[in-house]
Structure formats: C-alpha cells, structure tokens
Amino acid sequence: IFHPSAHSWKLRSIYNVFIMQVYFTGIQALPLVALLSLATGSFTVLQVTDKLSILGQVDLVGKIMVAVILREIAPLLTAFVVVARSGTAVAAELGSMKVNKEFQALQAMGIDYPSFIIFPRLFGGMLSLFSLTVFFILISFGGGYLVADIIQPLPFENYIHSIVVNLHFSDLFNVFLKCIVSGLTVFSICCQCGLSVIRSSHEVPQVTTKAMVWSLSTMIIVNITLTFLFYLF
C-alpha cells in the first residue's frame, strides 16, 4: 500500500485550502456579482446614452464605460462584495480556530500554520477578487448593453468600437494593480484580525466587525490612491 510522504500530504492540504477559498470567495459570489454588475452596467449605459444622444455624442459611450466601470466601479464594488462575504468569514474562521487552540494542534503536528492557514487564503482571495472583477466588467459591458438596448437602441458595432478604441493597456494594468493590492490588503487585515483573538469566543464577533471596517476603509484609500497615481502619471 502506498503511503504519501508528509511533504506531499502538506502540499495537498495547502492546495485543498486554496481551492476551497477560491470556491467560496469566487465561485459562490458569481450570482451576486452578476446581478450587481448587470444593474450597474445597464444603468450606466442608459444614463450615458440618454444624455449623450441629446448632444449627438453617442460615440463617447465606450469612453465613459471604460473610465467609469472598468477603471473605478468594477474593482471597488467587487472588493466590497469580497469583504462582506469572504473577508469577514476569514476573520471569524481564524478567530474560532484560535479559540479552539487548533493552531497549537497544528504546531504539535509539525505543521507551519502560516503556510497551511494564512497563505492559501491570502492568495486564493487575491485570485478570486481579480477573477470576479474581470467577470464584473464583462457582464457590465455585455449585459448592460443588452438591457439598455431594449429601452434605448444603440448600434452594437458602434458600442464595441467605442470601447475598443478607448481601452488601453494602462487601463488593464490599473485594474490588475487595484485587484492585487486590494486583495492583499483585505485578506491580510482579515487574517490579522482573526489571529488577534486571545482566549474567548466572545471576541470573534468583535474582530469580525473590526476586520470589515478596517478592510473597507483601507481598500477605499488604496483605490483612491491608485486612481490618483493613474491620472497623475
């Protein structure tokens, strides 16, 4: 009978934690992000098309969608969803593990708990946030157009062309950077708050609330700073 080595068992366990974090943070959040992005995209296209059609500048719809949805709203709203669903869950989970002395048990087994508990959740959260942001953008651009076209007809070729013309590499890099920095910030704060629990289970709701407040505040500051740097340089 084949018995896997301790090293391969640790790697498989870390991989399983990573996959579960991606599943909970990313896949399970898809319906909520889809609904939010569809509403945001359709409202934006409707309002922009309505106002620009009066001025005869409907070709600017794509430029506004890139500037508003892709650069700003998509990374920010997606991060809100991730913090509300997953960031608080991570803080509560780690807090409960700390109270139940599961970290001491892992150390007694010779397992380095940061590599087993912290890093898979950190990188899984970052990957999920980036993937959800891309999904948000696609649904906003595509689904938003389909909903808006029912009320305010807009030639699809003109719509796509105006987006492609105004979409630059710097925009994509800006979104990528916001997702990575926001994901790293959010899950680092939530993990730190969860690990700050000392002895009582009554501390878990407190650190969960603290994790949400600190994560949201820091994430907003990060997005504002990166936007400022984007337009400055």
Coordinates of C-alpha atoms in Angstrom, one line a residue:
I1 CA 0.0 0.0 0.0
F2 CA 1.3 3.4 -0.9
H3 CA 1.6 5.9 1.9
P4 CA 2.2 9.5 0.7
S5 CA 5.1 11.3 2.3
A6 CA 4.5 14.0 4.9
H7 CA 5.7 16.7 2.5
S8 CA 3.2 15.6 -0.3
W9 CA 0.4 15.5 2.3
K10 CA 1.1 19.1 3.4
L11 CA 1.2 20.3 -0.2
R12 CA -2.1 18.6 -0.9
S13 CA -3.7 20.0 2.2
I14 CA -2.5 23.5 1.4
Y15 CA -3.8 23.1 -2.2
N16 CA -7.2 22.0 -0.8
V17 CA -7.4 25.1 1.5
F18 CA -6.5 27.3 -1.5
I19 CA -9.2 25.6 -3.7
M20 CA -11.9 26.0 -1.0
Q21 CA -11.0 29.6 -0.6
V22 CA -11.3 30.2 -4.3
Y23 CA -14.6 28.3 -4.4
F24 CA -16.2 30.2 -1.5
T25 CA -14.8 33.7 -2.4
G26 CA -15.0 33.4 -6.2
I27 CA -17.4 30.8 -7.5
Q28 CA -20.1 31.2 -4.8
A29 CA -20.1 35.0 -5.3
L30 CA -20.8 34.9 -9.0
P31 CA -24.6 35.2 -8.8
L32 CA -24.3 38.3 -6.6
V33 CA -21.6 39.9 -8.7
A34 CA -23.5 39.1 -11.9
L35 CA -26.7 40.9 -10.6
L36 CA -24.7 43.8 -9.3
S37 CA -22.7 44.2 -12.5
L38 CA -25.7 43.9 -14.7
A39 CA -27.6 46.6 -12.8
T40 CA -24.5 48.9 -12.8
G41 CA -23.8 48.4 -16.5
S42 CA -27.3 48.8 -17.7
F43 CA -28.0 51.9 -15.6
T44 CA -24.7 53.5 -16.7
V45 CA -25.3 52.8 -20.4
L46 CA -28.9 54.0 -20.2
Q47 CA -28.0 57.3 -18.4
V48 CA -25.0 58.0 -20.6
T49 CA -26.8 57.1 -23.9
D50 CA -29.7 59.3 -22.9
K51 CA -27.6 62.3 -22.1
L52 CA -25.2 62.0 -25.0
S53 CA -27.9 61.4 -27.6
I54 CA -29.2 64.9 -26.9
L55 CA -25.7 66.3 -27.7
G56 CA -25.1 63.9 -30.6
Q57 CA -22.1 62.3 -28.9
V58 CA -23.3 58.7 -28.6
D59 CA -19.8 57.6 -29.7
L60 CA -18.5 58.6 -26.3
V61 CA -20.4 55.9 -24.5
G62 CA -17.5 53.5 -24.7
K63 CA -15.0 56.0 -23.4
I64 CA -17.2 56.7 -20.4
M65 CA -17.8 53.0 -19.8
V66 CA -14.1 52.4 -19.7
A67 CA -13.4 55.3 -17.5
V68 CA -16.2 54.7 -15.0
I69 CA -16.9 51.0 -15.0
L70 CA -13.6 49.4 -15.8
R71 CA -11.2 51.8 -14.0
E72 CA -13.2 52.6 -10.9
I73 CA -16.6 50.9 -10.2
A74 CA -15.7 47.3 -11.1
P75 CA -12.7 47.0 -8.8
L76 CA -14.3 48.9 -6.0
L77 CA -17.8 47.2 -5.9
T78 CA -16.2 43.8 -6.4
A79 CA -13.9 44.4 -3.4
F80 CA -17.0 45.4 -1.3
V81 CA -18.6 42.1 -2.1
V82 CA -15.5 40.1 -1.3
V83 CA -15.0 42.0 2.0
A84 CA -18.7 41.5 3.0
R85 CA -18.8 37.8 2.1
S86 CA -15.3 36.4 2.5
G87 CA -13.2 38.8 4.4
T88 CA -15.4 38.7 7.4
A89 CA -15.8 34.9 7.1
V90 CA -12.0 34.5 7.2
A91 CA -11.7 36.7 10.3
A92 CA -14.4 34.7 12.1
E93 CA -12.9 31.4 11.0
L94 CA -9.4 32.2 12.2
G95 CA -10.8 33.6 15.4
S96 CA -12.7 30.4 16.1
M97 CA -9.6 28.3 15.3
K98 CA -7.6 30.4 17.7
V99 CA -10.1 30.0 20.5
N100 CA -10.3 26.2 19.9
K101 CA -6.5 26.0 20.0
E102 CA -6.3 24.5 16.5
F103 CA -3.1 26.4 15.8
Q104 CA -1.3 24.7 18.8
A105 CA -2.5 21.4 17.4
L106 CA -1.0 22.1 14.0
Q107 CA 2.3 23.2 15.6
A108 CA 2.3 20.0 17.7
M109 CA 2.0 18.0 14.4
G110 CA 5.0 19.9 13.0
I111 CA 2.9 22.0 10.5
D112 CA 3.8 25.6 9.9
Y113 CA 0.3 27.2 10.3
P114 CA 1.0 30.4 8.3
S115 CA 1.8 28.3 5.2
F116 CA -1.2 26.0 5.9
I117 CA -3.8 28.5 7.1
I118 CA -2.8 32.1 6.1
F119 CA -1.2 31.9 2.7
P120 CA -3.7 29.7 0.9
R121 CA -6.5 32.1 2.0
L122 CA -4.4 35.1 1.0
F123 CA -3.6 34.0 -2.5
G124 CA -7.0 32.4 -3.0
G125 CA -8.7 35.6 -2.1
M126 CA -6.5 37.7 -4.4
L127 CA -7.1 35.4 -7.3
S128 CA -10.8 35.4 -6.7
L129 CA -11.0 39.2 -6.4
F130 CA -9.2 39.6 -9.7
S131 CA -11.4 37.0 -11.5
L132 CA -14.6 38.5 -10.1
T133 CA -13.6 41.9 -11.2
V134 CA -13.0 40.7 -14.8
F135 CA -16.4 38.9 -14.6
F136 CA -18.0 42.2 -13.3
I137 CA -16.5 44.1 -16.3
L138 CA -17.7 41.6 -18.9
I139 CA -21.2 41.4 -17.5
S140 CA -21.4 45.2 -17.2
F141 CA -20.3 45.8 -20.7
G142 CA -22.2 43.0 -22.4
G143 CA -25.3 42.6 -20.2
G144 CA -25.6 46.3 -19.6
Y145 CA -25.7 46.9 -23.3
L146 CA -28.4 44.2 -23.9
V147 CA -30.7 45.6 -21.2
A148 CA -30.1 49.2 -22.3
D149 CA -30.7 48.4 -26.0
I150 CA -34.2 47.3 -25.2
I151 CA -35.1 50.8 -24.0
Q152 CA -32.6 53.0 -25.9
P153 CA -31.5 51.3 -29.2
L154 CA -27.7 51.6 -29.8
P155 CA -25.8 50.0 -32.7
F156 CA -23.8 47.2 -31.3
E157 CA -20.9 47.8 -33.7
N158 CA -20.6 51.4 -32.6
Y159 CA -20.8 50.4 -29.0
I160 CA -18.0 47.8 -29.2
H161 CA -15.8 50.0 -31.4
S162 CA -16.1 52.9 -29.0
I163 CA -15.0 50.6 -26.1
V164 CA -12.0 49.1 -28.1
V165 CA -10.8 52.5 -29.3
N166 CA -10.7 53.9 -25.7
L167 CA -9.4 50.8 -24.0
H168 CA -5.6 50.9 -23.4
F169 CA -3.0 48.7 -21.7
S170 CA -2.7 51.3 -18.9
D171 CA -6.4 50.7 -18.1
L172 CA -5.9 47.0 -17.8
F173 CA -2.8 47.4 -15.7
N174 CA -4.7 49.8 -13.4
V175 CA -7.5 47.2 -12.9
F176 CA -5.0 44.4 -12.3
L177 CA -3.0 46.5 -9.8
K178 CA -6.1 47.5 -7.9
C179 CA -7.3 44.0 -7.6
I180 CA -4.0 42.6 -6.4
V181 CA -3.3 45.4 -3.9
S182 CA -6.9 45.4 -2.6
G183 CA -6.9 41.6 -2.3
L184 CA -3.6 41.6 -0.5
T185 CA -4.8 44.4 1.8
V186 CA -8.2 43.0 2.6
F187 CA -7.2 39.4 3.4
S188 CA -4.1 40.5 5.3
I189 CA -6.2 42.7 7.6
C190 CA -8.9 40.0 8.0
C191 CA -6.3 37.3 8.8
Q192 CA -4.6 39.6 11.3
C193 CA -7.8 40.5 13.0
G194 CA -8.8 36.8 13.2
L195 CA -5.4 35.9 14.8
S196 CA -5.8 38.7 17.3
V197 CA -8.4 36.7 19.3
I198 CA -6.8 35.7 22.6
R199 CA -9.0 33.5 24.7
S200 CA -12.7 34.0 24.4
S201 CA -15.3 33.2 21.7
H202 CA -17.0 36.5 22.6
E203 CA -14.1 38.2 20.8
V204 CA -14.9 36.6 17.4
P205 CA -17.8 38.9 16.5
Q206 CA -15.7 41.9 17.6
V207 CA -12.7 41.1 15.5
T208 CA -15.1 40.3 12.6
T209 CA -16.6 43.7 12.7
K210 CA -13.2 45.3 13.1
A211 CA -11.9 43.3 10.1
M212 CA -14.8 44.6 7.9
V213 CA -14.4 48.2 9.0
W214 CA -10.6 48.3 8.6
S215 CA -10.7 46.3 5.3
L216 CA -13.3 48.6 3.7
S217 CA -11.5 51.8 4.9
T218 CA -8.1 50.7 3.8
M219 CA -9.4 49.3 0.5
I220 CA -11.1 52.7 -0.3
I221 CA -7.9 54.5 0.5
V222 CA -5.9 52.1 -1.8
N223 CA -8.3 52.6 -4.7
I224 CA -8.3 56.4 -4.3
T225 CA -4.5 56.5 -4.2
L226 CA -4.1 54.2 -7.2
T227 CA -6.6 56.3 -9.2
F228 CA -4.8 59.5 -8.2
L229 CA -1.4 58.0 -9.4
F230 CA -3.0 56.7 -12.6
Y231 CA -4.2 60.2 -13.6
L232 CA -1.0 61.8 -12.3
F233 CA 1.4 59.7 -14.3

